[in-house]
XYZ file of C-alpha atoms in Angstrom:
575
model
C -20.182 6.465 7.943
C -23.227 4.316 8.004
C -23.209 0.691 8.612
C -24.366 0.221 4.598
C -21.561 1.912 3.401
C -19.303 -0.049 5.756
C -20.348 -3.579 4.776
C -20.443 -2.047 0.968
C -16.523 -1.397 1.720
C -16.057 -5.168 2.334
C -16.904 -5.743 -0.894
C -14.872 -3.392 -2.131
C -11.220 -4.070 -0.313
C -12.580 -8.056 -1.762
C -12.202 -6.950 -5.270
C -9.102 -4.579 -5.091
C -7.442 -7.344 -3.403
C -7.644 -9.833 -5.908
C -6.564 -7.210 -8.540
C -3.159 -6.933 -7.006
C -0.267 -8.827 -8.668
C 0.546 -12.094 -8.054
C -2.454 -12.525 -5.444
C -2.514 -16.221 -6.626
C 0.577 -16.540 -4.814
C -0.822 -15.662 -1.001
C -0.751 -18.010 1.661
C -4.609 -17.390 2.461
C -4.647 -19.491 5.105
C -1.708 -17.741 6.959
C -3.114 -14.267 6.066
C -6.630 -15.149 7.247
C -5.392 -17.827 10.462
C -7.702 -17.223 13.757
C -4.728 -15.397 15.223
C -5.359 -12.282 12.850
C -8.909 -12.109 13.781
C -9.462 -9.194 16.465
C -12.059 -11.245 17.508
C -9.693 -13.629 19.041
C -7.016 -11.580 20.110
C -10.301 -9.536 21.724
C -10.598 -12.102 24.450
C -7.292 -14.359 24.069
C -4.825 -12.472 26.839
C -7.509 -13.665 29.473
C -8.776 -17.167 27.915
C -7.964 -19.240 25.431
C -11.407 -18.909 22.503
C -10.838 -22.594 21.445
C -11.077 -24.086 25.108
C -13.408 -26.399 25.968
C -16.074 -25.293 28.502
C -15.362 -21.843 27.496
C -18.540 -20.716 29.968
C -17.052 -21.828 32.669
C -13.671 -19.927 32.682
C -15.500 -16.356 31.594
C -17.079 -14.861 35.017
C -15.220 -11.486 35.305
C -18.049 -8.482 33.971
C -15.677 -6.782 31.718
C -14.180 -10.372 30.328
C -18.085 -11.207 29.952
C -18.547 -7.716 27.840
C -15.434 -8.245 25.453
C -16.542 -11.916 24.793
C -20.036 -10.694 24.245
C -18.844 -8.262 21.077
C -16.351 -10.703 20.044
C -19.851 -13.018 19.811
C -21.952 -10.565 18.362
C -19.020 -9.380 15.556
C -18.584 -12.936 14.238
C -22.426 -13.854 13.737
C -22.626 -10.183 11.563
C -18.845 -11.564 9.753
C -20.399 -14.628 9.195
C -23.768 -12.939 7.563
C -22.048 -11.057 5.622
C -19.381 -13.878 4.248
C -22.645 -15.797 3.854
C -24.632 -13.457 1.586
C -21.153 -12.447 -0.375
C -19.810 -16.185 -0.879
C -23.845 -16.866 -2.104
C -23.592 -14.189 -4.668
C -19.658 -14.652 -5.487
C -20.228 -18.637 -6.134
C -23.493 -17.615 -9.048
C -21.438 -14.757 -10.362
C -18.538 -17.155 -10.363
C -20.644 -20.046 -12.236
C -21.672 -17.620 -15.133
C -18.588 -16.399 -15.743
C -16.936 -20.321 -15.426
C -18.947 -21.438 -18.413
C -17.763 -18.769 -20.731
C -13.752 -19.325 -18.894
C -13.582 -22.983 -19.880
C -14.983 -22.064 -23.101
C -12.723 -19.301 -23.606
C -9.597 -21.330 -22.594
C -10.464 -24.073 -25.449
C -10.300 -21.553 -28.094
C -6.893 -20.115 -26.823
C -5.725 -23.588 -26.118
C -6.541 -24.350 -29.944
C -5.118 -20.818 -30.294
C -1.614 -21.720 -28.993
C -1.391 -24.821 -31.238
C -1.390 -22.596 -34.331
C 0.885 -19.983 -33.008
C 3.987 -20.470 -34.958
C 7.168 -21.800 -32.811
C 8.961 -18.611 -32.756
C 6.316 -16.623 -30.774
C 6.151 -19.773 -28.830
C 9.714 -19.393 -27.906
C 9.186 -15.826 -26.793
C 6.537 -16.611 -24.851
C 9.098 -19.191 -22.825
C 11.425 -16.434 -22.670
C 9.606 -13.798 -20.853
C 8.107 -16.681 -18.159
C 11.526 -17.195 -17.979
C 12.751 -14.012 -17.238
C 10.042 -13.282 -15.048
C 11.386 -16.108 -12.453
C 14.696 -14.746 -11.906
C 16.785 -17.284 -9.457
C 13.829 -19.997 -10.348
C 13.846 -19.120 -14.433
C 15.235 -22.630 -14.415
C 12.847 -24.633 -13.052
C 10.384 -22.775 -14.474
C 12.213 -23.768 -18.186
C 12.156 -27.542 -16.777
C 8.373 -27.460 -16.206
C 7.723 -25.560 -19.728
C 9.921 -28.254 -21.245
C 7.421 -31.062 -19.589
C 3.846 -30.079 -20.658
C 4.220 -31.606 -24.212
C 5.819 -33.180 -26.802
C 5.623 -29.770 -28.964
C 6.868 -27.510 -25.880
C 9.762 -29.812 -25.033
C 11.211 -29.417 -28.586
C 10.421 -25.719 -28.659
C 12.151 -25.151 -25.126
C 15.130 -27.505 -26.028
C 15.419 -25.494 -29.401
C 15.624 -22.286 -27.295
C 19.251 -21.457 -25.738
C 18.344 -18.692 -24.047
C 15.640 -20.607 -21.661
C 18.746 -22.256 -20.289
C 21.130 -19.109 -19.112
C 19.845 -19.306 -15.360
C 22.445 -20.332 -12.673
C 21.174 -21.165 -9.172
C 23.601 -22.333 -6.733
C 20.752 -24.304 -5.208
C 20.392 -25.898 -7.841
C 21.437 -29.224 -8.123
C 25.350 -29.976 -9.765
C 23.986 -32.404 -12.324
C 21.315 -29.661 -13.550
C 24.014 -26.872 -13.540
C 26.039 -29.056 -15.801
C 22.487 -29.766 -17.972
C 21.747 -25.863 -18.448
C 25.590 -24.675 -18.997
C 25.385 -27.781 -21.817
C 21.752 -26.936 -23.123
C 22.838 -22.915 -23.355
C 25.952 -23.596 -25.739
C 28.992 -21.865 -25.863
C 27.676 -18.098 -26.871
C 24.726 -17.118 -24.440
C 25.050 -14.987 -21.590
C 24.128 -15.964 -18.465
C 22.396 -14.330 -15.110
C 24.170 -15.603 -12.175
C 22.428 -16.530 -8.991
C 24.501 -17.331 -5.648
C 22.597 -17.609 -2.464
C 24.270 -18.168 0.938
C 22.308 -21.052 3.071
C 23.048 -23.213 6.000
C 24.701 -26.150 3.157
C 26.799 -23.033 1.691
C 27.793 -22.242 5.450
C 29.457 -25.838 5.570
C 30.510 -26.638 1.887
C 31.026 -23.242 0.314
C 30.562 -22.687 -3.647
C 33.857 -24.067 -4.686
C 31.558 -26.771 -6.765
C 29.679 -23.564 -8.094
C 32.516 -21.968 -9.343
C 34.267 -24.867 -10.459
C 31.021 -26.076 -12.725
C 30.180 -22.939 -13.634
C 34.133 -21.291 -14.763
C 33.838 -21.706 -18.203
C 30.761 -19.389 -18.280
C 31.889 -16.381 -15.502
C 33.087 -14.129 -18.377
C 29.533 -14.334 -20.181
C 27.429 -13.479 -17.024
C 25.453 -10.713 -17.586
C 23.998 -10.038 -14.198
C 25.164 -11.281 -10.677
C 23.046 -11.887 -7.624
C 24.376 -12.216 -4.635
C 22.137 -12.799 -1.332
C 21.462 -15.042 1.899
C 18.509 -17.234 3.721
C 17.324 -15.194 6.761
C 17.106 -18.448 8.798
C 19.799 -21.350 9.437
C 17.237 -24.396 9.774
C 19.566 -26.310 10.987
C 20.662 -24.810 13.780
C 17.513 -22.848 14.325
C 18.976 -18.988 14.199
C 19.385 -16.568 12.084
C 21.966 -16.405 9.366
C 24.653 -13.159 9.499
C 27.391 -12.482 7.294
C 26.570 -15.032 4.613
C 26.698 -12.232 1.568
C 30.283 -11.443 3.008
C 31.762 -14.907 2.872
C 30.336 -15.398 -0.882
C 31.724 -11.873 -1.630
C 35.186 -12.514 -0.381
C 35.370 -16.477 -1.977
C 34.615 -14.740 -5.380
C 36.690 -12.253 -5.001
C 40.053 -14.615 -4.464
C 38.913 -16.413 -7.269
C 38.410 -13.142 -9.392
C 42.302 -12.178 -8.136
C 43.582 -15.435 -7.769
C 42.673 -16.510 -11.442
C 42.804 -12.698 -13.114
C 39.088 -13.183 -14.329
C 37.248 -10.295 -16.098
C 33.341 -10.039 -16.228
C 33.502 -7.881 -19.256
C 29.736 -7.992 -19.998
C 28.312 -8.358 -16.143
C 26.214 -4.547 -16.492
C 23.786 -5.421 -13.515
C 25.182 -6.484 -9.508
C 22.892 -7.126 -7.354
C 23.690 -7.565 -3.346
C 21.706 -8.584 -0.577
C 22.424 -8.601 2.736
C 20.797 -9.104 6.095
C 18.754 -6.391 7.678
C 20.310 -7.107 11.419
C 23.992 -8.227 9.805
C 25.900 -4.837 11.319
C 28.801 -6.011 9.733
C 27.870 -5.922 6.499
C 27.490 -2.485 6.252
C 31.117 -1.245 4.342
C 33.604 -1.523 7.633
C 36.984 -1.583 7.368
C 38.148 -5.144 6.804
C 34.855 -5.858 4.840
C 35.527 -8.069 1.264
C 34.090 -5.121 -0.547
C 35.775 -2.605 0.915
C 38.594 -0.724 -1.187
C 37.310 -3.244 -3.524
C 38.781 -1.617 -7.105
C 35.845 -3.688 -8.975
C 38.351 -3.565 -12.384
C 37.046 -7.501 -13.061
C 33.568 -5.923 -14.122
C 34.921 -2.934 -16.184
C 31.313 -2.253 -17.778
C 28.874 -2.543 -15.298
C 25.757 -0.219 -15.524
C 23.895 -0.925 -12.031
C 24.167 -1.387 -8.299
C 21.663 -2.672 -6.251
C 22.174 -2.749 -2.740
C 20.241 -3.541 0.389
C 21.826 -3.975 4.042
C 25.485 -3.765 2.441
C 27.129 -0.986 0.856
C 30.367 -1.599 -1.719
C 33.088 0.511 -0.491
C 35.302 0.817 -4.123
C 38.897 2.140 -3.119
C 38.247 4.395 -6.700
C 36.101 5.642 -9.129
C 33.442 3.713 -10.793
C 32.684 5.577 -14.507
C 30.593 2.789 -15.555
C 27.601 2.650 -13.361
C 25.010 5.192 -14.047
C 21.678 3.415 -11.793
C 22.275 2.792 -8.509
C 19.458 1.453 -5.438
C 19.876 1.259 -2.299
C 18.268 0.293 1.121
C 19.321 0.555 4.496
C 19.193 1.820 7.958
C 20.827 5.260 7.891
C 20.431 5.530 11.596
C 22.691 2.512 12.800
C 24.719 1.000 14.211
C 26.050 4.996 13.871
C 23.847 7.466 11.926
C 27.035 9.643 11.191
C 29.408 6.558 10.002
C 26.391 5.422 7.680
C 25.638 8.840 6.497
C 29.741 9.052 5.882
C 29.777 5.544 3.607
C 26.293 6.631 1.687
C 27.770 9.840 0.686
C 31.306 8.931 -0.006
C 29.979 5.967 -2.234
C 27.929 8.528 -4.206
C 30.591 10.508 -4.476
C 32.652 7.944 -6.095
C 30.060 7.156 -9.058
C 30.585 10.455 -11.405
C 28.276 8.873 -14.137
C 25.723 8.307 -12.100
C 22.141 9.193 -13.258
C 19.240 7.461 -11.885
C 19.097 6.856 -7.773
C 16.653 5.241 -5.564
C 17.152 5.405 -2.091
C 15.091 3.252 0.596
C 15.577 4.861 3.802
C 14.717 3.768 7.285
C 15.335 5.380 10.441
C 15.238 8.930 8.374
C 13.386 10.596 11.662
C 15.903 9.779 14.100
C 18.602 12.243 15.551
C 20.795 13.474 13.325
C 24.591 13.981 13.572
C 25.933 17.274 15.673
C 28.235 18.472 12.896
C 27.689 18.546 9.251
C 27.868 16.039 6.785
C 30.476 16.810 3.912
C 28.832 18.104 0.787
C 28.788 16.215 -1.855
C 28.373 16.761 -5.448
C 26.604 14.005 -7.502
C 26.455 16.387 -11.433
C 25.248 13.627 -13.214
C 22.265 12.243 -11.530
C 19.044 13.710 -13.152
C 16.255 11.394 -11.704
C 16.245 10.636 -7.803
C 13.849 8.318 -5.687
C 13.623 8.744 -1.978
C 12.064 5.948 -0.261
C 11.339 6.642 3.410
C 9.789 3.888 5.719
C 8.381 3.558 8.939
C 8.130 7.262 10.351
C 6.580 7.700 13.209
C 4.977 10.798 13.276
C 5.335 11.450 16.698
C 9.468 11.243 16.672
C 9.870 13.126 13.897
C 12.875 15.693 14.558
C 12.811 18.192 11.581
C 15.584 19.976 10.571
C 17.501 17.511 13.641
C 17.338 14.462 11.739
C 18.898 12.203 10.212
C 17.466 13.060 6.514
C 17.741 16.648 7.014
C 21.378 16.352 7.381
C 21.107 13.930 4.194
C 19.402 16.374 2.341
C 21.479 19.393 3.131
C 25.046 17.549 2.152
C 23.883 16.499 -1.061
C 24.049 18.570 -4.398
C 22.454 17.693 -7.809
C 22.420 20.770 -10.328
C 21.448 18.009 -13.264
C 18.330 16.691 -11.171
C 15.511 16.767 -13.729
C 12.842 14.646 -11.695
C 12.962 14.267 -7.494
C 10.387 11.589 -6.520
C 9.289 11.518 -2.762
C 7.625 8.674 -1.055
C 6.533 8.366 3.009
C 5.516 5.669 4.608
C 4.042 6.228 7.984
C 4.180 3.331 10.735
C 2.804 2.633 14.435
C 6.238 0.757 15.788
C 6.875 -0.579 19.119
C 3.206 -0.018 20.418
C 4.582 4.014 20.496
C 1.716 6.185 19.854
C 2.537 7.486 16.329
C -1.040 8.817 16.049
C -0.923 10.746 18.979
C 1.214 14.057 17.471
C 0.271 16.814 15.813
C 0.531 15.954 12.030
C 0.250 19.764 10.453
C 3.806 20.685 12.617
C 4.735 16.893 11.183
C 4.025 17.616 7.491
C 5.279 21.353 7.755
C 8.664 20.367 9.023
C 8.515 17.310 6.144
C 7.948 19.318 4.091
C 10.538 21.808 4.208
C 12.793 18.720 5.343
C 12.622 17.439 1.728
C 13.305 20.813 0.043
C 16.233 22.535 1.760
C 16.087 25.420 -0.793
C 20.353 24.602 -1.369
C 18.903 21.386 -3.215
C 16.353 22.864 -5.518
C 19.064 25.214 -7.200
C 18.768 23.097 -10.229
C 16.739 24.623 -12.781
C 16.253 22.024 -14.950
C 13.873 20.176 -12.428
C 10.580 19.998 -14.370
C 9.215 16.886 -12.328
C 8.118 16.605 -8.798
C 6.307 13.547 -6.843
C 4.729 12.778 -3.380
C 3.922 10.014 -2.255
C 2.321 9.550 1.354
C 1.048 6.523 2.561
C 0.535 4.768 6.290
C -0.015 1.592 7.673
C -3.879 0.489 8.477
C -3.849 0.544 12.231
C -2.269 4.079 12.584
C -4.446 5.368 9.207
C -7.472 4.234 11.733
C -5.914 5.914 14.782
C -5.065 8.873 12.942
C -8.842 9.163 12.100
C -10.203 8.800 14.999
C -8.251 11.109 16.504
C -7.156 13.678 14.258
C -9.380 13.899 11.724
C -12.452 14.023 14.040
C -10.885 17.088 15.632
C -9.030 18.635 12.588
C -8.423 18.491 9.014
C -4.660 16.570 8.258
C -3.223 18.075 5.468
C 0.545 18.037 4.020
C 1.206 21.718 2.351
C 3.845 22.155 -0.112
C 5.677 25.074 -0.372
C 5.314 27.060 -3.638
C 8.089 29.131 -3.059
C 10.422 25.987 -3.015
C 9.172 25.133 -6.508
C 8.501 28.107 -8.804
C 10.395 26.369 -11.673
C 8.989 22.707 -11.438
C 6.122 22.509 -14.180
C 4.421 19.187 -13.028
C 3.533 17.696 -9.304
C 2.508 14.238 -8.984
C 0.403 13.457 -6.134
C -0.557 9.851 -4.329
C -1.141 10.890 -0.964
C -3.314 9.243 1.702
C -3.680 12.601 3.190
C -5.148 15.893 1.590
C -2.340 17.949 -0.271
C -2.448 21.895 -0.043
C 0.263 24.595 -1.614
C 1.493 27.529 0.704
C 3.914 29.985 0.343
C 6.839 28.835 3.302
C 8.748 32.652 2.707
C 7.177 35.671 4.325
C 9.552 37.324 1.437
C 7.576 36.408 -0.975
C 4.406 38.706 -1.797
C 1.796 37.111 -3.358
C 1.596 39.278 -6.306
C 5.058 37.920 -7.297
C 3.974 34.130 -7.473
C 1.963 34.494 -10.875
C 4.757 35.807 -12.549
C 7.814 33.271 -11.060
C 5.814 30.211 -10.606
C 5.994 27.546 -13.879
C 3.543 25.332 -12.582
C 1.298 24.011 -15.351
C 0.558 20.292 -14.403
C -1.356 19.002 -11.478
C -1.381 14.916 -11.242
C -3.224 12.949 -8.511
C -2.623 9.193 -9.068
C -3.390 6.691 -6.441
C -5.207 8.935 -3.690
C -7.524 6.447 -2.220
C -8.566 9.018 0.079
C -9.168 12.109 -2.419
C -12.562 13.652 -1.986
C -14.389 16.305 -3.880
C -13.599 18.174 -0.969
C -10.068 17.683 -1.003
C -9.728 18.195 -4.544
C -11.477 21.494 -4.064
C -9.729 22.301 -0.966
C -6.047 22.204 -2.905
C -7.725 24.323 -5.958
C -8.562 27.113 -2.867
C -4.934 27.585 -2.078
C -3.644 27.497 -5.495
C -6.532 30.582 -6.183
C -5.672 31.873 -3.461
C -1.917 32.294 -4.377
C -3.181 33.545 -7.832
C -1.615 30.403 -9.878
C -4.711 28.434 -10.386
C -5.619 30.222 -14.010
C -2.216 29.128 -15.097
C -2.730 25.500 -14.690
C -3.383 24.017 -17.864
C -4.057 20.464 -17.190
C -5.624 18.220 -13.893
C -5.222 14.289 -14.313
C -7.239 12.145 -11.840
C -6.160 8.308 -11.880
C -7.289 5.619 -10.196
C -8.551 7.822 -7.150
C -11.702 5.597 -5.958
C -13.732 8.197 -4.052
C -13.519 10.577 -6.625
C -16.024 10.673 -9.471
C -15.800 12.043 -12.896
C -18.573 14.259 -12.312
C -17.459 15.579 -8.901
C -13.945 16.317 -10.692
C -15.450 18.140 -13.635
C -17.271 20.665 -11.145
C -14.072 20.924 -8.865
C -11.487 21.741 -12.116
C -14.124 21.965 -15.200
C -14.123 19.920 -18.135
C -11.685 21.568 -20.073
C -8.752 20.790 -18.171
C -9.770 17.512 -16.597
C -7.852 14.210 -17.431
C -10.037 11.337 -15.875
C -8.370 7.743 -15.783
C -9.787 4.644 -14.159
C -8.183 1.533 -13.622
């Protein structure tokens, strides 16, 4: 890669940054601090870059050489910041003029909008805010004379319950929402809850427990008072609520949405016996529709008919990968509704357990997610791990759409790049589609998602690419009824056939495949593209695809993709 198109890359990872949601809220000075500069950390371990009489201290030859390039690096960063804040503060000055103008009209705009849409408006910034939807109401309430009428007016602005927030303003909000809204509860564990506990919560708030819609429940990471982290606060709100759930025979009858979050290092939280949610018959919220767990796992003593969503994120590999496998299983087993499941996985490469997992049956579920972070490459233990014995336990005939992501991570300084990522992705690969779970006929909907962190995506290039091509292959054979794949992979994607049982001439006739997506593949090449249209030609299915979509794939261009797939079948989307 020249140096042109390297500098013409800054520019680029500039813009797609500040497309990214909510980039307004980024702490730019922590992200871009001198301790993130590699120009610092360069020479740092032998001197400190900020010292004064910095020639003095730097006599060793190979100290000399790293602060020479650490020199040299920041007079080309500062060049190029230079020239691109020079051009960024005209282009920014054009467009200013037209802003400001632009914001008058809609300014004069909003003044006409009738109070209604007005209201609406409120609502959704509202909404958007979750635990903070009532300050956010407070400051809407504040910019005008007009908008504090309109927000007063408005009920609904008012159904947010914080237990940070202030008595006096839980009292204002309960009064402001009347006697018919429902409300979305909010109950955060902190180092005050720690000494006080939420009796003043639940005592301000009883008269509206029966219309809360959804419940939050979660914890600070960090005691500031005492300077450590916080464990077990999720528990002690759980158990306080559920006393008072017993103790005063309350019913939630319209709570549809729970919401629990626990602490990623709080062992305890994770559904052991003696737990407040364990054997837990959850009869005080006889309608609720969704679980969402992370770090803690409900342990119901019975069925739950009701809930038919259910997410989840946690360890699977500790404290005891068999005991969590146990609890995730027997929870799942214990939701017959259940429909839509996203699981966030880590520790999915570590060993598995010796004997098998007990299968379990989940008929009702027809769209699952599986969310696996921080692989390392290099660890990964195939058909010995902890997600192949996952995979091979569980049993969905409904499943109508299976969704894969992978996230690969360089942890613990380990060498993660340093493997051999075809034997990786093969054994993935066939990992993720024990041929037991793709029984269901009805699945019509396959994704992949691969992504990895920056410094092993640089390592891995380096390495691997300069010496080989990487490529993830996905077995046909494992998929011959599945119309559409979805692909958003880092990596190039291939098809194979995984059975030697399988002659080719059969795969025309059994394979359904119609639908190729690739969405997302900041990597994808005309290469690449062409590369996966080779195997599928070469297993004699590439005629029967009727349709190639390319979105948002920023290396590939329309014209590149239209002599890869042709015209006729090509679906280009930009951003």
């Amino acid at each position: 890669m020249t140096p042109e198109i390297q500098a013409a890359e800054v520019l680029l990872a500039l813009e797609k940054a500040a497309r990214m949601p909510n980039f307004h809220l980024v702490d730019l000075n922590e992200v871009f601090g001198t301790k993130n500069w590699n120009a610092v950390q360069n020479i740092k371990a032998d001197v400190d870059p900020f010292s004064e009489g910095l020639d003095s201290r730097i006599i060793d030859a190979e100290l000399i050489s790293r602060f020479m390039a650490s020199a040299f690096r920041m007079d080309a960063i500062v060049s190029m910041l230079n020239v691109l804040s020079g051009f960024a503060n005209e282009i920014q000055m054009h467009l200013r003029r037209s802003q400001d103008r632009i914001s008058a009209k809609l300014s004069k705009g909003i003044s006409k909008l009738p109070d209604e849409i007005v209201m609406r408006i409120f609502q959704f910034a509202v909404w958007e805010e979750d635990c903070n939807g009532g300050k956010q109401a407070i400051s809407l309430s504040h910019v005008s004379r007009r908008f504090r009428n309109i927000a007063l007016g408005s009920r609904r602005l008012w159904t947010t319950l914080y237990s940070c927030d202030p008595e006096g303003q839980l009292e204002t909000f309960i009064s402001r929402a009347g006697s018919s809204e429902e409300f979305h509860a909010f109950i955060n564990f902190t180092s005050a809850v720690k000494e006080e506990g939420i009796g003043y919560l639940t005592d301000i708030c009883h008269s509206t427990i029966t219309r809360w819609r959804t419940l939050t429940l979660s914890q600070e990471d960090q005691d500031l008072d005492a300077d450590e982290p916080l464990y077990g606060g999720v528990e002690l709100i759980a158990m306080h609520l559920a006393h008072d759930f017993a103790s005063e025979s309350l019913l939630l009858p319209i709570l549809e949405k729970l919401e629990i979050h626990g602490h990623s290092e709080d062992v305890s939280c994770y559904g052991l016996e003696g737990h407040p949610f364990a054997d837990e018959s959850y009869n005080w919220a006889p309608n609720l529709r969704t679980i969402s767990c992370s770090y803690i796992l409900p342990s119901p003593s019975g069925p739950l008919p009701s809930v038919t969503t259910f997410t989840f994120t946690q360890s699977i590999a500790y404290p005891s990968t068999t005991h969590s496998l146990d609890l995730l299983l027997k929870f799942l087993g214990k939701v017959p509704n259940l429909s839509s499941c996203v699981l966030e996985l880590y520790g999915a490469n570590e060993e598995g357990p010796e004997e098998p997992l007990p299968l379990t049956e989940c008929s009702a579920v027809t769209s699952l997610h599986l969310r696996l972070r921080n692989l390392i490459g290099a660890d990964f233990r195939g058909q010995r791990s902890c997600i192949a014995s996952f995979m091979d336990a569980l049993r969905m005939p409904s499943l109508e759409s299976f969704s894969v992501s992978l996230w690969f991570s360089w942890i613990g300084g380990r060498m993660a790049g340093h493997c051999d990522w075809g034997e990786v992705f093969g054994k993935l690969s066939n990992t993720l589609a024990p041929y037991r779970f793709w029984s269901s006929t009805r699945l019509a909907s396959l994704s992949y998602e691969l992504r990895c962190e920056r410094d092993l995506r640089e390592c891995v290039i380096a390495r691997d690419f300069a010496k080989k091509e990487v490529v993830f292959s996905v077995a046909l054979d494992r998929i011959f009824h599945i119309p559409s794949v979805i692909i958003s992979s880092w990596f190039r994607v291939d098809f194979t056939l995984d059975s030697d049982f399988v002659p080719h001439a059969d795969t025309d006739e059994r394979c359904n495949l119609r639908e190729l997506n690739f969405v997302g593949c900041d990597n994808l090449t005309a290469m690449d593209l062409s590369s996966t249209v080779s195997t599928l030609s070469h297993l004699g299915i590439w005629d029967d695809i009727k349709q190639v979509v390319v979105q948002d794939c920023d290396r590939l261009s329309y014209e590149d993709a239209v002599d890869v797939v042709g015209e006729k079948r090509l679906q280009f989307l930009l951003h």
